[in-house]
XYZ file of C-alpha atoms in Angstrom:
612
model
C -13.168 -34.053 -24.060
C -15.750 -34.772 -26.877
C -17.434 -33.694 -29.470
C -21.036 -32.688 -29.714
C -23.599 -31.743 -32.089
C -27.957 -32.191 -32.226
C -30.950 -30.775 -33.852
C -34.198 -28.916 -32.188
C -37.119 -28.527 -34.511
C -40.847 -28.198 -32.533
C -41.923 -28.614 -35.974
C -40.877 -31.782 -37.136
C -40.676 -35.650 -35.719
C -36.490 -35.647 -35.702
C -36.884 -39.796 -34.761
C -36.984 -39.465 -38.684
C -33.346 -37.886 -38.968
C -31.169 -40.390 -38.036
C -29.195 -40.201 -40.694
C -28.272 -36.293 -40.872
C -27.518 -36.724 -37.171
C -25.464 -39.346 -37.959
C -23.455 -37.633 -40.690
C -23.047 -34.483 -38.278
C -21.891 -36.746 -35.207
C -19.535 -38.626 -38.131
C -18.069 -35.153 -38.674
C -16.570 -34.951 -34.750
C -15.285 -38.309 -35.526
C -11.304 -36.837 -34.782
C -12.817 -35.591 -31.332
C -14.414 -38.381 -29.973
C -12.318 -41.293 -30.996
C -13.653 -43.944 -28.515
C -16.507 -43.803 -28.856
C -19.710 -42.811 -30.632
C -23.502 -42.190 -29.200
C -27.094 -40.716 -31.125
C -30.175 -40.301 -28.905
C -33.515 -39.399 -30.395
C -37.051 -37.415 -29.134
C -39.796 -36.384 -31.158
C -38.534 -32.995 -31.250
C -34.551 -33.011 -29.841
C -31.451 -35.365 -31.544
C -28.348 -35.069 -30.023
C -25.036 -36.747 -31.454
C -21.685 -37.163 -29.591
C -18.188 -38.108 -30.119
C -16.352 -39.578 -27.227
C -12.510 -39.217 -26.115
C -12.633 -41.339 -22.747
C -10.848 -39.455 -20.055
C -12.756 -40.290 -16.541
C -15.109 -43.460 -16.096
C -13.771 -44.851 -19.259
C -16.529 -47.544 -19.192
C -19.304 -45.813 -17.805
C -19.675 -42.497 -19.114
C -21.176 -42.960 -22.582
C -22.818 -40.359 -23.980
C -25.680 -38.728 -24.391
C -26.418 -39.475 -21.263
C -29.983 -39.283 -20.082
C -32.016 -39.239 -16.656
C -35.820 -39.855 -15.708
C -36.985 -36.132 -14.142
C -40.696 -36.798 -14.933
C -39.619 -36.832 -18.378
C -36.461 -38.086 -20.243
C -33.582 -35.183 -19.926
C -30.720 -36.049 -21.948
C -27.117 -34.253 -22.135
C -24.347 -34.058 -24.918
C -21.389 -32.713 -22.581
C -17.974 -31.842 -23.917
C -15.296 -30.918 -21.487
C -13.866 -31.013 -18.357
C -15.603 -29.721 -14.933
C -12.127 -29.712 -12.415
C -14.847 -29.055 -9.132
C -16.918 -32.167 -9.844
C -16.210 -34.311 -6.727
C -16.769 -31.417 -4.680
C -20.474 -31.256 -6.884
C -21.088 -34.583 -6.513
C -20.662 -34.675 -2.744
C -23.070 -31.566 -2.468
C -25.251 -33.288 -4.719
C -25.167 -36.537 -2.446
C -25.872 -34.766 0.271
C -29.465 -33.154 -1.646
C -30.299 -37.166 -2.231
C -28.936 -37.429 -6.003
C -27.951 -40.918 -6.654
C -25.282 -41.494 -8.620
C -24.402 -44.397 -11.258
C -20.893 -43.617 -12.475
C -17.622 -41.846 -11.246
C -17.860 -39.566 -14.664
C -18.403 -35.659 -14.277
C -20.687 -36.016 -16.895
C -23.255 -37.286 -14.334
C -22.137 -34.711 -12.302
C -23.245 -32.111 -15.202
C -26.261 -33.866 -15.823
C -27.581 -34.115 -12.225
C -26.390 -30.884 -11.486
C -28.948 -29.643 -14.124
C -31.327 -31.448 -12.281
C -30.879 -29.456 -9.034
C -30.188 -26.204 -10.460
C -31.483 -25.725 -13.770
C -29.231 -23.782 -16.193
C -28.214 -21.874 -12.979
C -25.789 -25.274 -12.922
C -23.279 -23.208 -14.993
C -22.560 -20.744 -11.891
C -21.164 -23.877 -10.427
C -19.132 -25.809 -12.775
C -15.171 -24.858 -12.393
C -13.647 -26.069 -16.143
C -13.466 -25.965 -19.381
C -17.035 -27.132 -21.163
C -19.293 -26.910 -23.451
C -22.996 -28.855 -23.393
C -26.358 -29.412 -24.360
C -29.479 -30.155 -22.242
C -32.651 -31.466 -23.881
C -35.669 -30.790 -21.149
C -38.916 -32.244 -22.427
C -40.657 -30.971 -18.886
C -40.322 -27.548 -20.664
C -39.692 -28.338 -24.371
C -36.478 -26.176 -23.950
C -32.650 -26.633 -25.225
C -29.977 -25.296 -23.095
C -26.775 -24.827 -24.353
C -23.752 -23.421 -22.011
C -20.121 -22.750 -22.435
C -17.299 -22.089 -20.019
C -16.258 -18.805 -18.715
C -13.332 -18.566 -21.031
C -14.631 -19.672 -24.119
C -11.852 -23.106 -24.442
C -14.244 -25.202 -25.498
C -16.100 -24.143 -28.623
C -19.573 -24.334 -29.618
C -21.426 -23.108 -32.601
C -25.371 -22.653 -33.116
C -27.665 -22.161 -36.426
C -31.075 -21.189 -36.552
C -33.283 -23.761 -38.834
C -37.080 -24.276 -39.120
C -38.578 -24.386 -36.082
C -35.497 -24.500 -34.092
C -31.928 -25.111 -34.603
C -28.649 -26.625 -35.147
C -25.255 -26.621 -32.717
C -21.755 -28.278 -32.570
C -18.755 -28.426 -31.411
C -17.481 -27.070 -34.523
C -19.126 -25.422 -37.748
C -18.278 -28.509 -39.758
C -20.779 -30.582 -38.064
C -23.591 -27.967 -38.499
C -22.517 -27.436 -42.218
C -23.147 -31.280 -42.687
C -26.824 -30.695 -42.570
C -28.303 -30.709 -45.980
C -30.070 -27.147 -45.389
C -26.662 -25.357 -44.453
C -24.290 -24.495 -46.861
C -21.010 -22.983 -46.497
C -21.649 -18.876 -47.416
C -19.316 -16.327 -46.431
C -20.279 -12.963 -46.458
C -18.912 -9.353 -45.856
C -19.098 -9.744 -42.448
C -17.356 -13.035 -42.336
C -14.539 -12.420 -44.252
C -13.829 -9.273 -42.191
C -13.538 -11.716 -39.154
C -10.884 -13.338 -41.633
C -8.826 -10.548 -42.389
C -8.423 -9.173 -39.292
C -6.350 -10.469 -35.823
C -8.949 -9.968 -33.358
C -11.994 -12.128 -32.293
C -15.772 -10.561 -32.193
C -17.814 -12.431 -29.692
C -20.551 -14.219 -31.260
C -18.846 -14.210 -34.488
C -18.907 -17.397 -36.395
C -17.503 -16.252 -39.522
C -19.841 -18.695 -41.945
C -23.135 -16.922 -42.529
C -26.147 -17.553 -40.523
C -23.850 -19.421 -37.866
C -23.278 -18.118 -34.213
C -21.087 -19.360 -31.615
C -22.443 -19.533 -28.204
C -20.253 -16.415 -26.288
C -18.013 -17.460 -23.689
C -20.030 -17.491 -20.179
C -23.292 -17.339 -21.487
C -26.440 -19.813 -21.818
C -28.610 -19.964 -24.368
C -32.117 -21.322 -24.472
C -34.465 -22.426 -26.871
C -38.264 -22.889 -26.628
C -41.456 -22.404 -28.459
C -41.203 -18.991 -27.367
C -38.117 -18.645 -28.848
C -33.905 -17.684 -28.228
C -33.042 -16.214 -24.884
C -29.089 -15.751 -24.221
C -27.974 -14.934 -20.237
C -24.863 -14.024 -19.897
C -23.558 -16.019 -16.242
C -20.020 -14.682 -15.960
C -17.575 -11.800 -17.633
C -14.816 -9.834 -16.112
C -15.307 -6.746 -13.721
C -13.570 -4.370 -12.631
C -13.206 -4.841 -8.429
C -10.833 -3.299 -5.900
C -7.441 -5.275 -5.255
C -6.548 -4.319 -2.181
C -3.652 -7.473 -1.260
C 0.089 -5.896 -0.943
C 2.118 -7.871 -3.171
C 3.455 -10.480 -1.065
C -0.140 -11.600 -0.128
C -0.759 -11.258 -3.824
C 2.311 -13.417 -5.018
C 1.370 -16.072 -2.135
C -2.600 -16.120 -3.496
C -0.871 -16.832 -7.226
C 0.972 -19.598 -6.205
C -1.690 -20.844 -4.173
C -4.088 -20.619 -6.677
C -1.658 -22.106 -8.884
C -1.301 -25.142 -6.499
C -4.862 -25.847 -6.677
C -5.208 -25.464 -10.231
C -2.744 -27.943 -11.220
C -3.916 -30.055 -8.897
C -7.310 -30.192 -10.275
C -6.288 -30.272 -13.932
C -3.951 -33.359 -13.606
C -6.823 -35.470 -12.799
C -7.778 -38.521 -15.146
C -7.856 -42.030 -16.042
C -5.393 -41.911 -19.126
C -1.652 -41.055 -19.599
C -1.385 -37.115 -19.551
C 1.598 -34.801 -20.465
C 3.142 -31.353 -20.169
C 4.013 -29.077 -23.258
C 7.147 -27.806 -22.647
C 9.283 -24.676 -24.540
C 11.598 -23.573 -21.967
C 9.426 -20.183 -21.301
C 8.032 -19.112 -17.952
C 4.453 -20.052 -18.306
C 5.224 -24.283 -19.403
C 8.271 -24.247 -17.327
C 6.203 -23.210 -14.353
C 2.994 -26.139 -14.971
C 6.187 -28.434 -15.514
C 7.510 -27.740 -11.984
C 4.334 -27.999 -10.219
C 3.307 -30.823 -12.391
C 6.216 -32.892 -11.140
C 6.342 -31.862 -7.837
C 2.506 -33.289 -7.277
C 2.579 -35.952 -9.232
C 5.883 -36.841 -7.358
C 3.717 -37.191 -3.909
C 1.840 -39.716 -5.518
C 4.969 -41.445 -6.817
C 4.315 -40.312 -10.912
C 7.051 -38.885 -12.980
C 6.017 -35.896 -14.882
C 6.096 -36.685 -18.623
C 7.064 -33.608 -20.952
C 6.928 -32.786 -24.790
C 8.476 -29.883 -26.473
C 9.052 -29.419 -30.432
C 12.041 -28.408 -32.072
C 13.175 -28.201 -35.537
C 16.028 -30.296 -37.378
C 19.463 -27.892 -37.293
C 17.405 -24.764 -35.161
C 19.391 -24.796 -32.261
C 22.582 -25.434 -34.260
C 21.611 -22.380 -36.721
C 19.344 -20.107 -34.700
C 19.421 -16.291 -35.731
C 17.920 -14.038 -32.898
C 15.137 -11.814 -34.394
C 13.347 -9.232 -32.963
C 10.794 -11.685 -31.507
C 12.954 -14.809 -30.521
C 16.488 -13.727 -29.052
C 17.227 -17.690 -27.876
C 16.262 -20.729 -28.947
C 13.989 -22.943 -26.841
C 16.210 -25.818 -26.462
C 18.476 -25.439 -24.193
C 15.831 -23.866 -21.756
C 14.037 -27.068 -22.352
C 17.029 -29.459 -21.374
C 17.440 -26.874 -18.079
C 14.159 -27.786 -16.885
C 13.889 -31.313 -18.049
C 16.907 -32.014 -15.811
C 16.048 -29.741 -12.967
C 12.169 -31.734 -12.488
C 13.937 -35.077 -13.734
C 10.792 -34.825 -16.288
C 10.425 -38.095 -19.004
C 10.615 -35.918 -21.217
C 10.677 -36.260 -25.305
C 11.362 -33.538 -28.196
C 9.357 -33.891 -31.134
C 11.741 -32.675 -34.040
C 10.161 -31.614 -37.208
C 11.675 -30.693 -40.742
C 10.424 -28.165 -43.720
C 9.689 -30.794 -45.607
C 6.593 -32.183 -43.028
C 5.891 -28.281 -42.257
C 5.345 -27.367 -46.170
C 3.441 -30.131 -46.559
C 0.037 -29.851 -48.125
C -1.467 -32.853 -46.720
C -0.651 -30.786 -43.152
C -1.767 -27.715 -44.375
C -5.321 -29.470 -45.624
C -5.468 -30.950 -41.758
C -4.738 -27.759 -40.359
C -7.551 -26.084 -42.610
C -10.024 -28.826 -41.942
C -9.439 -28.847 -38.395
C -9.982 -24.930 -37.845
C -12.849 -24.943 -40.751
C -11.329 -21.704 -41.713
C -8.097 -20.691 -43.553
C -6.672 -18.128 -40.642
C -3.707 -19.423 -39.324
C -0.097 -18.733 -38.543
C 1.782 -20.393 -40.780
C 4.129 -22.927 -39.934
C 3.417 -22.612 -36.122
C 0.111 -24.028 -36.844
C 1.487 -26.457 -38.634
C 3.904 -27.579 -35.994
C 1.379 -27.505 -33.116
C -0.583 -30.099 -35.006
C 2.462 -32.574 -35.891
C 3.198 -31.923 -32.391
C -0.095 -33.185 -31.195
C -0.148 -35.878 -33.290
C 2.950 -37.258 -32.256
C 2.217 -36.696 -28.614
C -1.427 -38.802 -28.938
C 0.673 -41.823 -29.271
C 1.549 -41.411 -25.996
C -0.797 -39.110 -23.881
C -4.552 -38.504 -23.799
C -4.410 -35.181 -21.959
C -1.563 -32.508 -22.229
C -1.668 -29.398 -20.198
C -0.534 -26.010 -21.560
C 0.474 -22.969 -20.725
C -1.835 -20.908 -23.206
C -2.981 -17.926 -21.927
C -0.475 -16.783 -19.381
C 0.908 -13.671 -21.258
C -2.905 -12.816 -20.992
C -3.449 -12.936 -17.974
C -0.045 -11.872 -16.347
C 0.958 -9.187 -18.928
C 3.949 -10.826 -20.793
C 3.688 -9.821 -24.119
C 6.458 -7.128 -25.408
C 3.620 -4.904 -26.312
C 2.100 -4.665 -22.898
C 5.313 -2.632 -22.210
C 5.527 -0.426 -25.159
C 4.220 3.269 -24.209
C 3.552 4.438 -27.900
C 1.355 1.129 -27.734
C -0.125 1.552 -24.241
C -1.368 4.803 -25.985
C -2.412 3.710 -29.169
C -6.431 3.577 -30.128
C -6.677 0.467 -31.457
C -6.091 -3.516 -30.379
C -2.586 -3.752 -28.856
C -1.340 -6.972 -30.832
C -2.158 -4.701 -34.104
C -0.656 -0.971 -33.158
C 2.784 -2.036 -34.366
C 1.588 -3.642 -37.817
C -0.738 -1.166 -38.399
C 1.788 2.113 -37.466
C 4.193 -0.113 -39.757
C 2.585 -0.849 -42.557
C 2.756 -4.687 -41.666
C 4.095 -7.740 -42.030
C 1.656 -9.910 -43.267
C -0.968 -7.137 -44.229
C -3.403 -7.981 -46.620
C -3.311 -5.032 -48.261
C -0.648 -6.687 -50.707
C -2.446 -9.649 -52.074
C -5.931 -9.189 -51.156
C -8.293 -7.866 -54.485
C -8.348 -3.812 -53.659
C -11.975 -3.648 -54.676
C -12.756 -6.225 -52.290
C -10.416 -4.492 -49.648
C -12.460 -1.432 -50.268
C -15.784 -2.631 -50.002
C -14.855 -4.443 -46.576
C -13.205 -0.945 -45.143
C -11.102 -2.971 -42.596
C -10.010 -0.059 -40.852
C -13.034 1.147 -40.352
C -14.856 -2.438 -39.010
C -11.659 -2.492 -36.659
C -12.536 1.322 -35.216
C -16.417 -0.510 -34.083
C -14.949 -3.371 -33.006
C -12.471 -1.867 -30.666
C -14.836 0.938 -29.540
C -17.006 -1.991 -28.193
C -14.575 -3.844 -26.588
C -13.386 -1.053 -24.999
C -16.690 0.170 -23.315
C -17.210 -3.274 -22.229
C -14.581 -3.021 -19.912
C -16.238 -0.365 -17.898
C -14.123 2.147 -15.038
C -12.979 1.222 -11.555
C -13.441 4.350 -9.252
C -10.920 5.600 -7.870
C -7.779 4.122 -10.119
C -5.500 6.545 -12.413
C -6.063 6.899 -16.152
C -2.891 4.711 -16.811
C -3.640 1.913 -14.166
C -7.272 1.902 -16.534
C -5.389 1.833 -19.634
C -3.413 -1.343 -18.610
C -6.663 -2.957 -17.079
C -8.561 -2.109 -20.729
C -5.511 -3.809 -22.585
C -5.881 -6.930 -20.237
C -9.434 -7.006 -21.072
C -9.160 -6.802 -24.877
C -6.300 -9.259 -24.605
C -8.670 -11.620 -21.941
C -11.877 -11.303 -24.109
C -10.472 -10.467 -27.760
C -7.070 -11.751 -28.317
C -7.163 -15.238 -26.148
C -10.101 -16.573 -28.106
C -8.666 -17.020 -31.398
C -5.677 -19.076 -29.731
C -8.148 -20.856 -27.260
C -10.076 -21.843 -30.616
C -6.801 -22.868 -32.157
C -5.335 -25.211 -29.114
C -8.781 -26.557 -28.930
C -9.192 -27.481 -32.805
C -5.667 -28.866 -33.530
C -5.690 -30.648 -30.242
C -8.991 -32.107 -30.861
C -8.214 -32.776 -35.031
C -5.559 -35.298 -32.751
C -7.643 -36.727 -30.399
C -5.531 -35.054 -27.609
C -7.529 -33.012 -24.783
C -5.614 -29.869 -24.207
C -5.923 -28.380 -20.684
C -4.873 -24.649 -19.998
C -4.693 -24.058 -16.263
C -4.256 -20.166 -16.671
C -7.719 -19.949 -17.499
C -8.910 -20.944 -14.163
C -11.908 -18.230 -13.577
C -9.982 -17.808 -10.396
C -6.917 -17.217 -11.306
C -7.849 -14.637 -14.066
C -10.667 -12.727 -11.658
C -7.911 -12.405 -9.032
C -5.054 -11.181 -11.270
C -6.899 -9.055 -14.234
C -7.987 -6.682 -11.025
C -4.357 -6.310 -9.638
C -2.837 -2.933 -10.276
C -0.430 -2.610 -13.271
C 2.493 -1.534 -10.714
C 1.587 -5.129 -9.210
C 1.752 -7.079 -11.668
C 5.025 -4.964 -12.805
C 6.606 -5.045 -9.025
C 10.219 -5.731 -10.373
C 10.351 -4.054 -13.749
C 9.790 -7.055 -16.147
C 7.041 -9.050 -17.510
C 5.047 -11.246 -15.493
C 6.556 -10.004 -12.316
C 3.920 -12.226 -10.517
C 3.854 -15.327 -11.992
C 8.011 -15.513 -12.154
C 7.880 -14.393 -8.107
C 5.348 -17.175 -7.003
C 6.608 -19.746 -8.899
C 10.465 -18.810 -8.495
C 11.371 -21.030 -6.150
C 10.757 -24.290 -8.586
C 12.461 -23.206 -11.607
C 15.785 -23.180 -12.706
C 17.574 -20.270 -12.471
C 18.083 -19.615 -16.657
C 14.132 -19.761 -17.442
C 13.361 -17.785 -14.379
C 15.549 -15.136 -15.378
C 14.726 -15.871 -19.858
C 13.068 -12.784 -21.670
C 9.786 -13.885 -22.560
C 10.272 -16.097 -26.307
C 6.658 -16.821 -28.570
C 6.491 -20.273 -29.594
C 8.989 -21.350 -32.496
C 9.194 -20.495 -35.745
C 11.647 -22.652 -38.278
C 14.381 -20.622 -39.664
C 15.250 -23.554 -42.451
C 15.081 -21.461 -45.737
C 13.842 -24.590 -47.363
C 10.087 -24.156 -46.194
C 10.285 -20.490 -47.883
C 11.432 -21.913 -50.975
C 8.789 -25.254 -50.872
C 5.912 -22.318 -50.152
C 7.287 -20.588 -53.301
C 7.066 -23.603 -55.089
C 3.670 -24.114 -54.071
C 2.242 -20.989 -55.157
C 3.734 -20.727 -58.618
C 1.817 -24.082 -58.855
C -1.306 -22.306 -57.354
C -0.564 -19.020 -60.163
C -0.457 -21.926 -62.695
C -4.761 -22.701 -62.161
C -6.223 -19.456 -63.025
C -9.643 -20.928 -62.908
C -9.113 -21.684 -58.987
C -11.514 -19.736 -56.641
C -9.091 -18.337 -54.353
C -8.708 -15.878 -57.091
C -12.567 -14.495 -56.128
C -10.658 -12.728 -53.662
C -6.908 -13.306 -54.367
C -5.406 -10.541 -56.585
C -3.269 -13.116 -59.283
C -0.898 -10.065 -60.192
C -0.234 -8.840 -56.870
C 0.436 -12.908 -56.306
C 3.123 -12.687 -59.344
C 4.709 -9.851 -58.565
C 4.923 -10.896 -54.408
C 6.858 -14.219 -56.022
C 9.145 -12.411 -57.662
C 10.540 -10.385 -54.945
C 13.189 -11.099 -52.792
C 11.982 -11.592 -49.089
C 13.315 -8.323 -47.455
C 12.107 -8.106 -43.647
C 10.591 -11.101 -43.604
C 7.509 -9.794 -45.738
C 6.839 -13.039 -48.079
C 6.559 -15.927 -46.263
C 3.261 -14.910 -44.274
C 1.803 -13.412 -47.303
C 2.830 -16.717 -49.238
C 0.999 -18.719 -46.337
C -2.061 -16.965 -46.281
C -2.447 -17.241 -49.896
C -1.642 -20.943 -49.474
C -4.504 -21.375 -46.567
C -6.726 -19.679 -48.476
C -6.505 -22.007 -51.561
C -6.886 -24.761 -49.278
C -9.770 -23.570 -47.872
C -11.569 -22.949 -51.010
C -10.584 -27.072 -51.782
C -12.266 -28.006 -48.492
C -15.167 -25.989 -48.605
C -16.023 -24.181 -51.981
C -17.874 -21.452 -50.034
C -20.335 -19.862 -51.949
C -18.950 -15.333 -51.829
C -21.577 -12.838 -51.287
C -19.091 -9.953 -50.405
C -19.585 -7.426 -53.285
């Protein structure tokens, strides 16, 4: 795991750029601790970042090959197939220097062209520089886990890991218009979308090229809609299976790697199979969850949590015989603003949730003393169906994204309709940019002939959870991980795993009337009997009172600077009047944290509005 950035311009000798290649590769710096690489042609730079994980000595980056020409790559990632590359590659007389998949990538390019990315199993995201054709290839993974952004300049353009290092560039500032702050406001990810104007991200199984004659994007992969025709004890035996393999793959490298742990099904479940193959090779699994000071002691079920995570934690810990460690954090490190400023430069944007983003990233950062590489179970209430909402009817019905009917039927926790600045709200017509965005996603989807109107419905909310909702927590793992130094692996998102189970029938993946029916039923059998049987808990929230009064705090402070320029779209009296309300229903403390976020942000960055 890296970080990567460059410049294409056919119009200008980039040999003379060092140092705004430098500053953009300085900006991955938390990325790409170990290491730090620049490689120059007349008309290509490329920067990278390194975080050794395989061939710690050998696989410096860029890395660059003699094709009749000097082809160089910037690689970011992991590719889980590449022995089983490199041994095809052997075998089409490809020499090989160094054990790194990196040189896997890079001669795979060689052999393939950009057709290489119908290959590559993993999470990735990489530049190619081919002088034989004058032509940039960039190409991300299937799911979209590892980011990368792009910027058209001059005669070519700009890319990164992350908008930060493209915004370093002396040409780019940081504007956000109409269309950006919509992406903002609103709990769903457009593909493409970058947010900061005139940026792009490359879309998640797609290649994009660059040559005199100009941008081409090919999409390699997406989800379609295919017959399942496996009864469902072939189908829970092809999980677990799949699963096997999977966790096998992903627990490959040459540093200390890790487990994140909550007690739920989807962590409980890597945990198990974690420790049961690392076991064969005589490794204990090693496990982190986080937990806050007095939570278990104090916990109040809500309508989203009904148990705590600890003692679902300790079930598990002692049933693998795990080394395991809980990372306990109080309000005092969540309120913090020095956290919140990390959180906000890590994501380059100031959506977040709160306190649990603040959490994930102390927990990261206590877990890099420790372990290099953590897996996570991040995306298996995507793929399997576990969300509450999956199972609502009036939801299952509702014309709009599935994470939002609730809110929106509501009126909404955490709207921003209370402290947003109702002109602005009104010129952005949220509703109305959410009615186009969903209408899209859905006809993306497509039909499957032959399968009922409901069995459709329940595919169509898979896809806009697989290709709308799963992004923007992808994109958070990835940048709090990363902000760390810690390379975050989600095995759910094997391509594999989510071809085979998206297509299986609702009443499938539903067989014994709960939520992720399948992934409890093939991995059953290596859990303890509490988490197999534990309603399906989001990650934790603090309950401590304390944070909602430090937040308070905070933003009378904020009230107290009229002149900052979170008021360009913060309305100050609607800000006064939320701080002196009592918090009924749990209303003030996200509306509090956005407003915080936002005020960090506009510390960061100063973007420049052009929104009216």
């Amino acid at each position: 795991m890296c970080g990567i950035t460059g410049w294409v311009d056919f119009g200008r000798d980039l040999a003379a750029e060092r140092e705004t290649v430098a500053a953009m590769t300085a900006t991955m710096a938390c990325r790409g601790p170990d290491a730090s690489g620049l490689w120059f042609d007349r008309h290509a730079a490329f920067g990278h970042r390194r975080l050794s994980i395989i061939d710690l000595e050998l696989g410096k980056q860029p890395m660059t090959a003699d094709a009749g020409g000097t082809v160089a790559l910037t690689y970011s990632g992991e590719v889980y197939n590449f022995a089983e590359l490199r041994a095809e590659l052997e075998t089409r007389g490809h020499r090989f220097t160094t054990h790194s998949d990196t040189e896997v990538v890079l001669r795979g390019y060689l052999e393939w062209g950009a057709g290489l990315a119908e290959h590559l199993n993993g999470m990735y995201a990489f530049a190619i520089w081919d002088p034989r054709e004058e032509r940039l290839v960039l190409i991300r993974d299937r799911m979209g886990i590892k980011p990368l952004y792009y910027s058209l300049l001059g005669d070519g353009l700009l890319f990164g890991s992350e908008p930060k290092a493209i915004l370093a560039h002396p040409d780019v500032k940081p504007v956000l218009d109409a269309d950006g702050l919509r992406e903002l406001l609103v709990f769903t990810k457009n593909p493409g979308q970058a947010v900061w104007a005139g940026l792009r991200e490359v879309e998640p199984g797609t290649v994009v090229t660059l040559d005199r004659t100009g941008l081409k994007v090919r999409r390699y992969w997406q989800l379609q809609p295919d017959e399942h025709t496996d009864d469902i004890g072939v189908t829970v035996h092809q999980v677990r299976e799949l699963l096997d393999d999977v966790v096998r793959r992903q627990l490959v490298a040459d540093v200390p790697r890790c487990v994140l742990l909550s007690g739920g099904l989807d962590s409980s479940v890597l945990t198990a199979l974690s420790a049961q193959q690392l076991a064969d090779q005589g490794e204990q699994v090693r496990s982190f969850a986080v937990d806050f000071v007095g939570q278990e002691e104090n916990f109040v079920p809500d309508a989203m949590r009904s148990t705590p995570d600890a003692p679902y934690v300790r079930d598990v810990h002692e049933h693998v015989g795990s080394l395991h460690q809980d990372i306990v954090l109080d309000s005092a490190e969540l309120a913090d603003p020095a956290v919140r400023r990390a959180v906000v430069r890590a994501r380059d944007l100031p959506t977040g949730l709160g306190d649990l983003d603040g959490s994930l990233y102390l927990l990261f950062r206590a877990i890099r003393e420790r372990s290099t590489v953590a897996l996570s179970g991040e995306s298996a209430d995507e793929v399997f169906g576990g969300y509450a909402w999956f199972h609502d009817p009036q939801v299952q019905q509702a014309d709009t994204f599935p994470w939002l009917a609730r809110r929106l039927a509501s009126g909404a926790r955490g709207s921003v309709a209370g402290i947003f600045d109702p002109g602005l709200l009104s010129t952005l017509d949220l509703r109305a940019h959410l009615r186009d965005s969903y209408s899209a996603a859905v006809a993306e989807a497509g039909t499957r002939p032959g399968e009922t109107e409901h069995e459709r419905r329940m595919r169509v909310i898979g896809y806009l959870h697989l290709t709308r909702f799963v992004r923007i927590l992808l994109d958070r793992k990835d940048r709090l991980s990363m902000a760390n130094g810690l390379e975050v692996r989600v095995p759910f998102c094997d391509h594999r795993l989510v071809e085979y189970v998206y297509n299986t029938p609702w009443t499938t993946k539903t067989f014994d009337g709960r939520e992720k029916s399948l992934l409890r039923a093939a991995a059953r059998d290596v859990l303890p009997a509490s988490v197999a049987e534990r309603v399906k808990s989001p990650y934790p929230s603090t309950q401590d009172p304390k944070y909602l009064e430090a937040l308070r705090e905070q933003a009378g402070d904020l009230l107290a600077s009229p002149a900052h320029g979170v008021f360009d779209l913060i309305d100050r009296r609607a800000l006064t009047e939320l701080l002196a309300r009592e918090d009924t229903g749990g209303f003030l403390r996200p509306q509090l944290e956005r407003v915080l976020f936002f005020a960090t942000w506009f510390d960061l960055y100063s973007p420049e509005l052009r929104v009216r």
